[in-house]
Amino acid sequence: MIAVITGDIINSQHADTEVWITKLKNLLDKWGSAPETWEIYRGDEFQFKCNIDDVFWHFLAIKSLIKSQENLDVRIAIGIGEESFSSEKITESNGSAYVNSGRLLNDLKSDGDTVSIKTSNDPIDRDLNILLKWASKDFDNWTMATAEIIHEMIMNQDYTQEDLAKKFTISQSSISQRLKRANYELIVETNHYFKKKISEL
């Protein structure tokens, strides 16, 4: 089984494309090579495949990166399933993971949510989607400053608050306050729960 993330940038027409697309490409490039593992297409849509254990953390890394750009957000559809055909281009690969993710993104555009998951197991989908809806009440309201801090913590899990304070040239207490406001410890717990539920598939 694999995970496929299909997403699109919200408000992309009101932002400097070169800035966000360069940052997104650099992030996705850390996880695999284009166009086999990831691809950006139709201007502001993208697709990326990864290990199922990493998908929640990767979703958060993308979300926090995009939210750290002014006026931008991202819609993300997570599909879990099989890969029945692997092409040199991810957008030409196929299987239930791709179908689940692609169809789900269309649903997200119509229902107004910013993240959802589709697997072959309806009870697990129900549990995880309720969790994602609650979590998104926080994620969707991150400020640019909060998103920046969360992104650094996700990408550099060995960082201390002191490391972050030096990087952002603010006090350690300010870093601590931002992490508390962002419920970072709860985010880590949610990641563990997400992995546990997906391991039941």
Short mmCIF file of N, CA and C in Angstrom, two decimals, residues 120-183:
data_model
loop_
_atom_site.label_atom_id
_atom_site.label_comp_id
_atom_site.label_asym_id
_atom_site.label_seq_id
_atom_site.Cartn_x
_atom_site.Cartn_y
_atom_site.Cartn_z
N SER A 120 -9.71 2.01 1.82
CA SER A 120 -10.67 0.96 1.47
C SER A 120 -11.52 0.56 2.66
N ASN A 121 -11.33 1.24 3.79
CA ASN A 121 -12.00 0.87 5.03
C ASN A 121 -12.88 2.03 5.51
N ASP A 122 -14.19 1.89 5.36
CA ASP A 122 -15.11 2.98 5.70
C ASP A 122 -15.05 3.40 7.17
N PRO A 123 -15.00 2.45 8.14
CA PRO A 123 -14.92 2.87 9.55
C PRO A 123 -13.65 3.68 9.87
N ILE A 124 -12.53 3.28 9.29
CA ILE A 124 -11.28 4.02 9.51
C ILE A 124 -11.38 5.40 8.85
N ASP A 125 -11.97 5.45 7.66
CA ASP A 125 -12.18 6.75 7.00
C ASP A 125 -13.00 7.68 7.89
N ARG A 126 -14.07 7.13 8.46
CA ARG A 126 -14.95 7.94 9.31
C ARG A 126 -14.18 8.48 10.51
N ASP A 127 -13.43 7.62 11.19
CA ASP A 127 -12.67 8.05 12.38
C ASP A 127 -11.64 9.12 12.04
N LEU A 128 -10.87 8.86 10.98
CA LEU A 128 -9.79 9.79 10.64
C LEU A 128 -10.32 11.10 10.08
N ASN A 129 -11.42 11.06 9.36
CA ASN A 129 -11.96 12.30 8.81
C ASN A 129 -12.59 13.18 9.87
N ILE A 130 -13.18 12.57 10.90
CA ILE A 130 -13.66 13.37 12.03
C ILE A 130 -12.47 14.05 12.72
N LEU A 131 -11.40 13.28 12.91
CA LEU A 131 -10.18 13.83 13.51
C LEU A 131 -9.63 14.98 12.67
N LEU A 132 -9.57 14.79 11.35
CA LEU A 132 -9.03 15.83 10.47
C LEU A 132 -9.90 17.08 10.47
N LYS A 133 -11.22 16.92 10.56
CA LYS A 133 -12.10 18.09 10.60
C LYS A 133 -11.87 18.91 11.86
N TRP A 134 -11.72 18.24 12.99
CA TRP A 134 -11.43 18.95 14.23
C TRP A 134 -10.06 19.63 14.16
N ALA A 135 -9.06 18.86 13.70
CA ALA A 135 -7.70 19.41 13.64
C ALA A 135 -7.63 20.61 12.70
N SER A 136 -8.39 20.56 11.62
CA SER A 136 -8.34 21.64 10.64
C SER A 136 -8.88 22.95 11.18
N LYS A 137 -9.69 22.89 12.23
CA LYS A 137 -10.14 24.13 12.85
C LYS A 137 -8.94 24.91 13.38
N ASP A 138 -7.89 24.18 13.79
CA ASP A 138 -6.64 24.83 14.18
C ASP A 138 -5.78 25.14 12.95
N PHE A 139 -5.53 24.11 12.13
CA PHE A 139 -4.60 24.27 11.01
C PHE A 139 -5.01 25.39 10.06
N ASP A 140 -6.30 25.48 9.79
CA ASP A 140 -6.77 26.48 8.82
C ASP A 140 -6.64 27.91 9.35
N ASN A 141 -6.48 28.04 10.67
CA ASN A 141 -6.38 29.37 11.28
C ASN A 141 -4.97 29.73 11.73
N TRP A 142 -3.99 28.91 11.37
CA TRP A 142 -2.60 29.27 11.69
C TRP A 142 -2.27 30.62 11.08
N THR A 143 -1.58 31.45 11.84
CA THR A 143 -1.01 32.67 11.27
C THR A 143 0.25 32.28 10.49
N MET A 144 0.75 33.22 9.70
CA MET A 144 2.00 32.95 8.97
C MET A 144 3.13 32.61 9.94
N ALA A 145 3.20 33.34 11.05
CA ALA A 145 4.28 33.12 12.03
C ALA A 145 4.17 31.73 12.67
N THR A 146 2.94 31.34 13.03
CA THR A 146 2.74 30.02 13.63
C THR A 146 3.08 28.93 12.63
N ALA A 147 2.64 29.08 11.38
CA ALA A 147 2.92 28.08 10.34
C ALA A 147 4.42 27.92 10.12
N GLU A 148 5.15 29.03 10.18
CA GLU A 148 6.61 28.96 10.02
C GLU A 148 7.25 28.11 11.11
N ILE A 149 6.83 28.34 12.35
CA ILE A 149 7.39 27.59 13.48
C ILE A 149 7.04 26.11 13.36
N ILE A 150 5.78 25.81 13.06
CA ILE A 150 5.36 24.42 12.92
C ILE A 150 6.14 23.73 11.81
N HIS A 151 6.33 24.44 10.70
CA HIS A 151 7.07 23.84 9.58
C HIS A 151 8.50 23.49 9.98
N GLU A 152 9.14 24.39 10.69
CA GLU A 152 10.52 24.12 11.13
C GLU A 152 10.57 22.91 12.07
N MET A 153 9.60 22.81 12.96
CA MET A 153 9.58 21.68 13.90
C MET A 153 9.34 20.36 13.18
N ILE A 154 8.48 20.38 12.16
CA ILE A 154 8.19 19.16 11.41
C ILE A 154 9.42 18.73 10.61
N MET A 155 10.08 19.69 9.98
CA MET A 155 11.21 19.36 9.11
C MET A 155 12.50 19.11 9.89
N ASN A 156 12.57 19.60 11.13
CA ASN A 156 13.79 19.44 11.95
C ASN A 156 13.38 19.00 13.36
N GLN A 157 13.01 17.73 13.47
CA GLN A 157 12.43 17.26 14.72
C GLN A 157 13.42 17.21 15.89
N ASP A 158 14.71 17.34 15.57
CA ASP A 158 15.71 17.38 16.64
C ASP A 158 15.96 18.81 17.13
N TYR A 159 15.30 19.79 16.52
CA TYR A 159 15.47 21.17 16.95
C TYR A 159 14.92 21.36 18.36
N THR A 160 15.64 22.16 19.14
CA THR A 160 15.13 22.59 20.44
C THR A 160 14.48 23.96 20.28
N GLN A 161 13.78 24.39 21.30
CA GLN A 161 13.19 25.73 21.25
C GLN A 161 14.28 26.80 21.15
N GLU A 162 15.43 26.51 21.75
CA GLU A 162 16.55 27.45 21.66
C GLU A 162 17.05 27.56 20.21
N ASP A 163 17.09 26.42 19.50
CA ASP A 163 17.50 26.44 18.10
C ASP A 163 16.55 27.31 17.28
N LEU A 164 15.26 27.14 17.54
CA LEU A 164 14.26 27.92 16.80
C LEU A 164 14.37 29.41 17.14
N ALA A 165 14.62 29.71 18.40
CA ALA A 165 14.76 31.10 18.81
C ALA A 165 15.91 31.78 18.07
N LYS A 166 17.03 31.05 17.91
CA LYS A 166 18.17 31.61 17.16
C LYS A 166 17.81 31.80 15.70
N LYS A 167 17.13 30.81 15.11
CA LYS A 167 16.80 30.87 13.69
C LYS A 167 15.87 32.05 13.38
N PHE A 168 14.89 32.27 14.25
CA PHE A 168 13.91 33.33 14.01
C PHE A 168 14.24 34.62 14.73
N THR A 169 15.36 34.62 15.42
CA THR A 169 15.83 35.79 16.19
C THR A 169 14.74 36.39 17.08
N ILE A 170 14.08 35.49 17.81
CA ILE A 170 13.12 35.90 18.83
C ILE A 170 13.43 35.13 20.10
N SER A 171 12.78 35.47 21.19
CA SER A 171 13.09 34.83 22.47
C SER A 171 12.56 33.40 22.50
N GLN A 172 13.19 32.60 23.37
CA GLN A 172 12.75 31.21 23.54
C GLN A 172 11.33 31.16 24.10
N SER A 173 10.99 32.13 24.94
CA SER A 173 9.64 32.16 25.51
C SER A 173 8.59 32.44 24.42
N SER A 174 8.96 33.24 23.42
CA SER A 174 8.04 33.51 22.30
C SER A 174 7.82 32.25 21.48
N ILE A 175 8.90 31.48 21.28
CA ILE A 175 8.78 30.20 20.57
C ILE A 175 7.84 29.28 21.34
N SER A 176 8.04 29.20 22.64
CA SER A 176 7.22 28.34 23.49
C SER A 176 5.75 28.71 23.40
N GLN A 177 5.47 30.01 23.44
CA GLN A 177 4.08 30.49 23.35
C GLN A 177 3.46 30.13 22.02
N ARG A 178 4.22 30.28 20.93
CA ARG A 178 3.69 29.95 19.60
C ARG A 178 3.39 28.45 19.48
N LEU A 179 4.28 27.62 20.01
CA LEU A 179 4.06 26.18 19.95
C LEU A 179 2.84 25.78 20.78
N LYS A 180 2.65 26.45 21.91
CA LYS A 180 1.47 26.15 22.74
C LYS A 180 0.19 26.58 22.02
N ARG A 181 0.23 27.76 21.41
CA ARG A 181 -0.95 28.24 20.68
C ARG A 181 -1.29 27.30 19.52
N ALA A 182 -0.25 26.72 18.93
CA ALA A 182 -0.46 25.82 17.79
C ALA A 182 -0.77 24.39 18.24
N ASN A 183 -0.79 24.16 19.57
CA ASN A 183 -1.05 22.81 20.11
C ASN A 183 -0.08 21.78 19.53
#
